[in-house]
């Protein structure tokens, strides 16, 4: 809705790009909130993640600009991001939903439960993604147990991540 009349969406579906035609201020606000939940998880566990200032999220290129094109790379919302043309996704069954949610989001959700960090935005994405594709990602998502780390406490997980010392499940 926010992009209507602001950027040309094109008539050829193969030109579609999530970066060129979907990213808006509201989408950026959700992504930034998601990122804040990631930071809380990392801090609670005792690891760090790449840090980005809030304003980095508020462009058509989002954090991918500085990640892939260097600091300061940004595509304003009022401009197209032609580099991304034709990159899709072209179906709701795209990996952004069918992989990123049951793997990435679900693992964050489980880490939040395990370490007492609320993840309401991440949980909402799981719920909405499940409704969109008709798959219950709460039931089918990758678990910490499947990764072999569900039994590890914080210290054991950090020892495994930092030093490769893995404690077998008793």
PDB file of C-alpha atoms in Angstrom:
ATOM      1  CA  UNK A   1       0.000   0.000   0.000  1.00  0.00           C
ATOM      2  CA  UNK A   2       2.756   2.436   0.870  1.00  0.00           C
ATOM      3  CA  UNK A   3       4.436   1.890  -2.490  1.00  0.00           C
ATOM      4  CA  UNK A   4       1.334   2.551  -4.596  1.00  0.00           C
ATOM      5  CA  UNK A   5       2.103   5.519  -6.810  1.00  0.00           C
ATOM      6  CA  UNK A   6       5.575   5.929  -5.347  1.00  0.00           C
ATOM      7  CA  UNK A   7       7.573   3.369  -7.323  1.00  0.00           C
ATOM      8  CA  UNK A   8       6.719   1.742 -10.607  1.00  0.00           C
ATOM      9  CA  UNK A   9       5.795  -1.887 -10.041  1.00  0.00           C
ATOM     10  CA  UNK A  10       5.934  -2.858 -13.676  1.00  0.00           C
ATOM     11  CA  UNK A  11       3.577  -5.065 -15.602  1.00  0.00           C
ATOM     12  CA  UNK A  12       5.983  -7.944 -16.059  1.00  0.00           C
ATOM     13  CA  UNK A  13       5.922 -10.300 -13.083  1.00  0.00           C
ATOM     14  CA  UNK A  14       9.506 -11.347 -13.827  1.00  0.00           C
ATOM     15  CA  UNK A  15      10.650  -7.804 -12.919  1.00  0.00           C
ATOM     16  CA  UNK A  16       9.268  -8.115  -9.378  1.00  0.00           C
ATOM     17  CA  UNK A  17      11.637  -7.780  -6.455  1.00  0.00           C
ATOM     18  CA  UNK A  18      10.926  -7.792  -2.754  1.00  0.00           C
ATOM     19  CA  UNK A  19      13.622  -5.120  -2.428  1.00  0.00           C
ATOM     20  CA  UNK A  20      12.329  -2.874  -5.196  1.00  0.00           C
ATOM     21  CA  UNK A  21       8.601  -3.244  -4.677  1.00  0.00           C
ATOM     22  CA  UNK A  22       7.865  -4.361  -1.123  1.00  0.00           C
ATOM     23  CA  UNK A  23      10.240  -2.669   1.287  1.00  0.00           C
ATOM     24  CA  UNK A  24       8.578   0.322   2.890  1.00  0.00           C
ATOM     25  CA  UNK A  25       8.792   2.204   6.152  1.00  0.00           C
ATOM     26  CA  UNK A  26       6.296  -0.178   7.775  1.00  0.00           C
ATOM     27  CA  UNK A  27       8.150  -3.268   6.591  1.00  0.00           C
ATOM     28  CA  UNK A  28      11.370  -1.703   7.864  1.00  0.00           C
ATOM     29  CA  UNK A  29       9.766  -1.109  11.264  1.00  0.00           C
ATOM     30  CA  UNK A  30       8.911  -4.820  11.485  1.00  0.00           C
ATOM     31  CA  UNK A  31      12.407  -5.821  10.386  1.00  0.00           C
ATOM     32  CA  UNK A  32      13.982  -3.492  12.932  1.00  0.00           C
ATOM     33  CA  UNK A  33      11.752  -4.930  15.688  1.00  0.00           C
ATOM     34  CA  UNK A  34      12.752  -8.449  14.611  1.00  0.00           C
ATOM     35  CA  UNK A  35      16.412  -7.379  14.774  1.00  0.00           C
ATOM     36  CA  UNK A  36      15.899  -6.002  18.297  1.00  0.00           C
ATOM     37  CA  UNK A  37      14.607  -9.422  19.350  1.00  0.00           C
ATOM     38  CA  UNK A  38      17.691 -11.040  17.781  1.00  0.00           C
ATOM     39  CA  UNK A  39      19.921  -8.676  19.783  1.00  0.00           C
ATOM     40  CA  UNK A  40      18.114  -9.551  23.034  1.00  0.00           C
ATOM     41  CA  UNK A  41      18.553 -13.261  22.303  1.00  0.00           C
ATOM     42  CA  UNK A  42      22.249 -12.839  21.516  1.00  0.00           C
ATOM     43  CA  UNK A  43      22.844 -10.812  24.661  1.00  0.00           C
ATOM     44  CA  UNK A  44      20.993 -13.304  26.856  1.00  0.00           C
ATOM     45  CA  UNK A  45      22.964 -16.212  25.392  1.00  0.00           C
ATOM     46  CA  UNK A  46      26.269 -14.314  25.559  1.00  0.00           C
ATOM     47  CA  UNK A  47      27.148 -14.035  21.875  1.00  0.00           C
ATOM     48  CA  UNK A  48      27.217 -11.022  19.600  1.00  0.00           C
ATOM     49  CA  UNK A  49      25.778 -10.345  16.176  1.00  0.00           C
ATOM     50  CA  UNK A  50      26.488  -7.752  13.501  1.00  0.00           C
ATOM     51  CA  UNK A  51      25.286  -4.366  14.697  1.00  0.00           C
ATOM     52  CA  UNK A  52      23.448  -1.908  12.466  1.00  0.00           C
ATOM     53  CA  UNK A  53      22.089   1.507  13.342  1.00  0.00           C
ATOM     54  CA  UNK A  54      18.324   1.869  13.121  1.00  0.00           C
ATOM     55  CA  UNK A  55      18.460   4.169  10.107  1.00  0.00           C
ATOM     56  CA  UNK A  56      20.188   1.411   8.092  1.00  0.00           C
ATOM     57  CA  UNK A  57      16.922  -0.537   8.134  1.00  0.00           C
ATOM     58  CA  UNK A  58      14.969   2.392   6.693  1.00  0.00           C
ATOM     59  CA  UNK A  59      15.874   2.171   3.020  1.00  0.00           C
ATOM     60  CA  UNK A  60      14.830   0.051   0.087  1.00  0.00           C
ATOM     61  CA  UNK A  61      18.098  -1.886   0.346  1.00  0.00           C
ATOM     62  CA  UNK A  62      17.725  -2.347   4.121  1.00  0.00           C
ATOM     63  CA  UNK A  63      20.761  -3.882   5.856  1.00  0.00           C
ATOM     64  CA  UNK A  64      21.651  -5.722   2.642  1.00  0.00           C
ATOM     65  CA  UNK A  65      23.074  -2.458   1.322  1.00  0.00           C
ATOM     66  CA  UNK A  66      25.925  -2.214   3.813  1.00  0.00           C
ATOM     67  CA  UNK A  67      26.236  -5.999   4.147  1.00  0.00           C
ATOM     68  CA  UNK A  68      26.866  -6.604   0.462  1.00  0.00           C
ATOM     69  CA  UNK A  69      27.802  -3.219  -1.010  1.00  0.00           C
ATOM     70  CA  UNK A  70      29.668  -1.542   1.853  1.00  0.00           C
ATOM     71  CA  UNK A  71      28.962   1.071   4.482  1.00  0.00           C
ATOM     72  CA  UNK A  72      26.660   3.832   3.359  1.00  0.00           C
ATOM     73  CA  UNK A  73      25.109   1.837   0.506  1.00  0.00           C
ATOM     74  CA  UNK A  74      21.433   2.687   0.531  1.00  0.00           C
ATOM     75  CA  UNK A  75      18.483   2.906  -1.866  1.00  0.00           C
ATOM     76  CA  UNK A  76      15.927   5.527  -0.740  1.00  0.00           C
ATOM     77  CA  UNK A  77      12.268   4.519  -0.533  1.00  0.00           C
ATOM     78  CA  UNK A  78      11.327   7.026  -3.238  1.00  0.00           C
ATOM     79  CA  UNK A  79      13.635   5.361  -5.771  1.00  0.00           C
ATOM     80  CA  UNK A  80      13.748   1.993  -7.448  1.00  0.00           C
ATOM     81  CA  UNK A  81      16.438  -0.520  -6.546  1.00  0.00           C
ATOM     82  CA  UNK A  82      17.158  -1.767 -10.088  1.00  0.00           C
ATOM     83  CA  UNK A  83      19.988  -4.026  -8.970  1.00  0.00           C
ATOM     84  CA  UNK A  84      17.344  -6.271  -7.437  1.00  0.00           C
ATOM     85  CA  UNK A  85      14.925  -6.393 -10.396  1.00  0.00           C
ATOM     86  CA  UNK A  86      13.778  -9.881 -11.257  1.00  0.00           C
ATOM     87  CA  UNK A  87      14.859 -11.441  -7.959  1.00  0.00           C
ATOM     88  CA  UNK A  88      11.312 -12.225  -6.769  1.00  0.00           C
ATOM     89  CA  UNK A  89       9.954 -13.960  -4.867  1.00  0.00           C
ATOM     90  CA  UNK A  90       7.381 -15.040  -7.418  1.00  0.00           C
ATOM     91  CA  UNK A  91       5.247 -17.261  -5.177  1.00  0.00           C
ATOM     92  CA  UNK A  92       4.191 -17.407  -1.522  1.00  0.00           C
ATOM     93  CA  UNK A  93       5.856 -20.851  -1.568  1.00  0.00           C
ATOM     94  CA  UNK A  94       9.241 -19.111  -1.825  1.00  0.00           C
ATOM     95  CA  UNK A  95      12.105 -19.887   0.537  1.00  0.00           C
ATOM     96  CA  UNK A  96      11.501 -16.568   2.329  1.00  0.00           C
ATOM     97  CA  UNK A  97       8.418 -18.250   3.793  1.00  0.00           C
ATOM     98  CA  UNK A  98       8.974 -21.998   3.459  1.00  0.00           C
ATOM     99  CA  UNK A  99      12.573 -21.999   4.738  1.00  0.00           C
ATOM    100  CA  UNK A 100      13.288 -18.778   6.611  1.00  0.00           C
ATOM    101  CA  UNK A 101      10.256 -19.119   8.892  1.00  0.00           C
ATOM    102  CA  UNK A 102      10.418 -22.814   9.903  1.00  0.00           C
ATOM    103  CA  UNK A 103      14.199 -22.711  10.218  1.00  0.00           C
ATOM    104  CA  UNK A 104      15.401 -19.240  11.224  1.00  0.00           C
ATOM    105  CA  UNK A 105      12.311 -17.865  12.943  1.00  0.00           C
ATOM    106  CA  UNK A 106      11.457 -21.125  14.671  1.00  0.00           C
ATOM    107  CA  UNK A 107      14.973 -21.534  16.036  1.00  0.00           C
ATOM    108  CA  UNK A 108      14.851 -17.958  17.388  1.00  0.00           C
ATOM    109  CA  UNK A 109      11.472 -18.739  18.946  1.00  0.00           C
ATOM    110  CA  UNK A 110      12.862 -21.839  20.659  1.00  0.00           C
ATOM    111  CA  UNK A 111      15.966 -19.991  21.852  1.00  0.00           C
ATOM    112  CA  UNK A 112      13.676 -17.324  23.278  1.00  0.00           C
ATOM    113  CA  UNK A 113      11.663 -19.925  25.157  1.00  0.00           C
ATOM    114  CA  UNK A 114      14.780 -21.662  26.428  1.00  0.00           C
ATOM    115  CA  UNK A 115      16.507 -18.487  27.619  1.00  0.00           C
ATOM    116  CA  UNK A 116      13.476 -16.465  28.725  1.00  0.00           C
ATOM    117  CA  UNK A 117      13.464 -13.868  25.942  1.00  0.00           C
ATOM    118  CA  UNK A 118      10.110 -12.814  24.553  1.00  0.00           C
ATOM    119  CA  UNK A 119       9.928 -12.881  20.738  1.00  0.00           C
ATOM    120  CA  UNK A 120       6.498 -11.471  19.859  1.00  0.00           C
ATOM    121  CA  UNK A 121       7.430 -10.202  16.390  1.00  0.00           C
ATOM    122  CA  UNK A 122       9.192 -13.428  15.471  1.00  0.00           C
ATOM    123  CA  UNK A 123       6.263 -15.443  16.848  1.00  0.00           C
ATOM    124  CA  UNK A 124       3.848 -13.320  14.805  1.00  0.00           C
ATOM    125  CA  UNK A 125       5.804 -14.025  11.640  1.00  0.00           C
ATOM    126  CA  UNK A 126       5.608 -17.759  12.375  1.00  0.00           C
ATOM    127  CA  UNK A 127       1.851 -17.500  12.911  1.00  0.00           C
ATOM    128  CA  UNK A 128       1.198 -15.390   9.805  1.00  0.00           C
ATOM    129  CA  UNK A 129       3.528 -17.464   7.605  1.00  0.00           C
ATOM    130  CA  UNK A 130       1.783 -20.631   8.753  1.00  0.00           C
ATOM    131  CA  UNK A 131      -1.598 -19.149   7.822  1.00  0.00           C
ATOM    132  CA  UNK A 132      -0.348 -17.970   4.410  1.00  0.00           C
ATOM    133  CA  UNK A 133       0.978 -21.352   3.268  1.00  0.00           C
ATOM    134  CA  UNK A 134      -1.251 -23.669   5.302  1.00  0.00           C
ATOM    135  CA  UNK A 135       1.599 -25.331   7.199  1.00  0.00           C
ATOM    136  CA  UNK A 136       1.827 -25.215  10.987  1.00  0.00           C
ATOM    137  CA  UNK A 137       5.417 -24.065  11.418  1.00  0.00           C
ATOM    138  CA  UNK A 138       5.064 -24.369  15.199  1.00  0.00           C
ATOM    139  CA  UNK A 139       4.749 -28.115  14.600  1.00  0.00           C
ATOM    140  CA  UNK A 140       7.075 -28.528  11.608  1.00  0.00           C
ATOM    141  CA  UNK A 141       9.776 -25.960  12.387  1.00  0.00           C
ATOM    142  CA  UNK A 142      13.340 -26.983  13.140  1.00  0.00           C
ATOM    143  CA  UNK A 143      13.895 -27.522  16.854  1.00  0.00           C
ATOM    144  CA  UNK A 144      16.898 -27.085  19.109  1.00  0.00           C
ATOM    145  CA  UNK A 145      16.640 -30.813  19.829  1.00  0.00           C
ATOM    146  CA  UNK A 146      16.943 -31.580  16.094  1.00  0.00           C
ATOM    147  CA  UNK A 147      20.049 -29.395  16.005  1.00  0.00           C
ATOM    148  CA  UNK A 148      21.446 -31.400  18.912  1.00  0.00           C
ATOM    149  CA  UNK A 149      21.616 -28.388  21.247  1.00  0.00           C
ATOM    150  CA  UNK A 150      18.274 -28.562  23.052  1.00  0.00           C
ATOM    151  CA  UNK A 151      19.816 -30.170  26.136  1.00  0.00           C
ATOM    152  CA  UNK A 152      22.678 -27.675  26.482  1.00  0.00           C
ATOM    153  CA  UNK A 153      22.472 -24.971  29.125  1.00  0.00           C
ATOM    154  CA  UNK A 154      23.858 -21.499  28.417  1.00  0.00           C
ATOM    155  CA  UNK A 155      27.428 -22.297  29.537  1.00  0.00           C
ATOM    156  CA  UNK A 156      27.479 -25.572  27.593  1.00  0.00           C
ATOM    157  CA  UNK A 157      26.096 -23.890  24.484  1.00  0.00           C
ATOM    158  CA  UNK A 158      28.718 -21.138  24.670  1.00  0.00           C
ATOM    159  CA  UNK A 159      31.496 -23.686  25.186  1.00  0.00           C
ATOM    160  CA  UNK A 160      30.256 -25.547  22.118  1.00  0.00           C
ATOM    161  CA  UNK A 161      29.955 -22.383  19.998  1.00  0.00           C
ATOM    162  CA  UNK A 162      33.239 -20.834  21.085  1.00  0.00           C
ATOM    163  CA  UNK A 163      35.470 -23.899  21.565  1.00  0.00           C
ATOM    164  CA  UNK A 164      33.760 -26.797  19.817  1.00  0.00           C
ATOM    165  CA  UNK A 165      33.318 -28.722  23.075  1.00  0.00           C
ATOM    166  CA  UNK A 166      30.075 -30.634  22.714  1.00  0.00           C
ATOM    167  CA  UNK A 167      28.384 -32.278  25.694  1.00  0.00           C
ATOM    168  CA  UNK A 168      26.431 -35.357  24.718  1.00  0.00           C
ATOM    169  CA  UNK A 169      22.886 -35.665  25.993  1.00  0.00           C
ATOM    170  CA  UNK A 170      22.707 -37.805  29.130  1.00  0.00           C
TER     171      UNK A 170
END
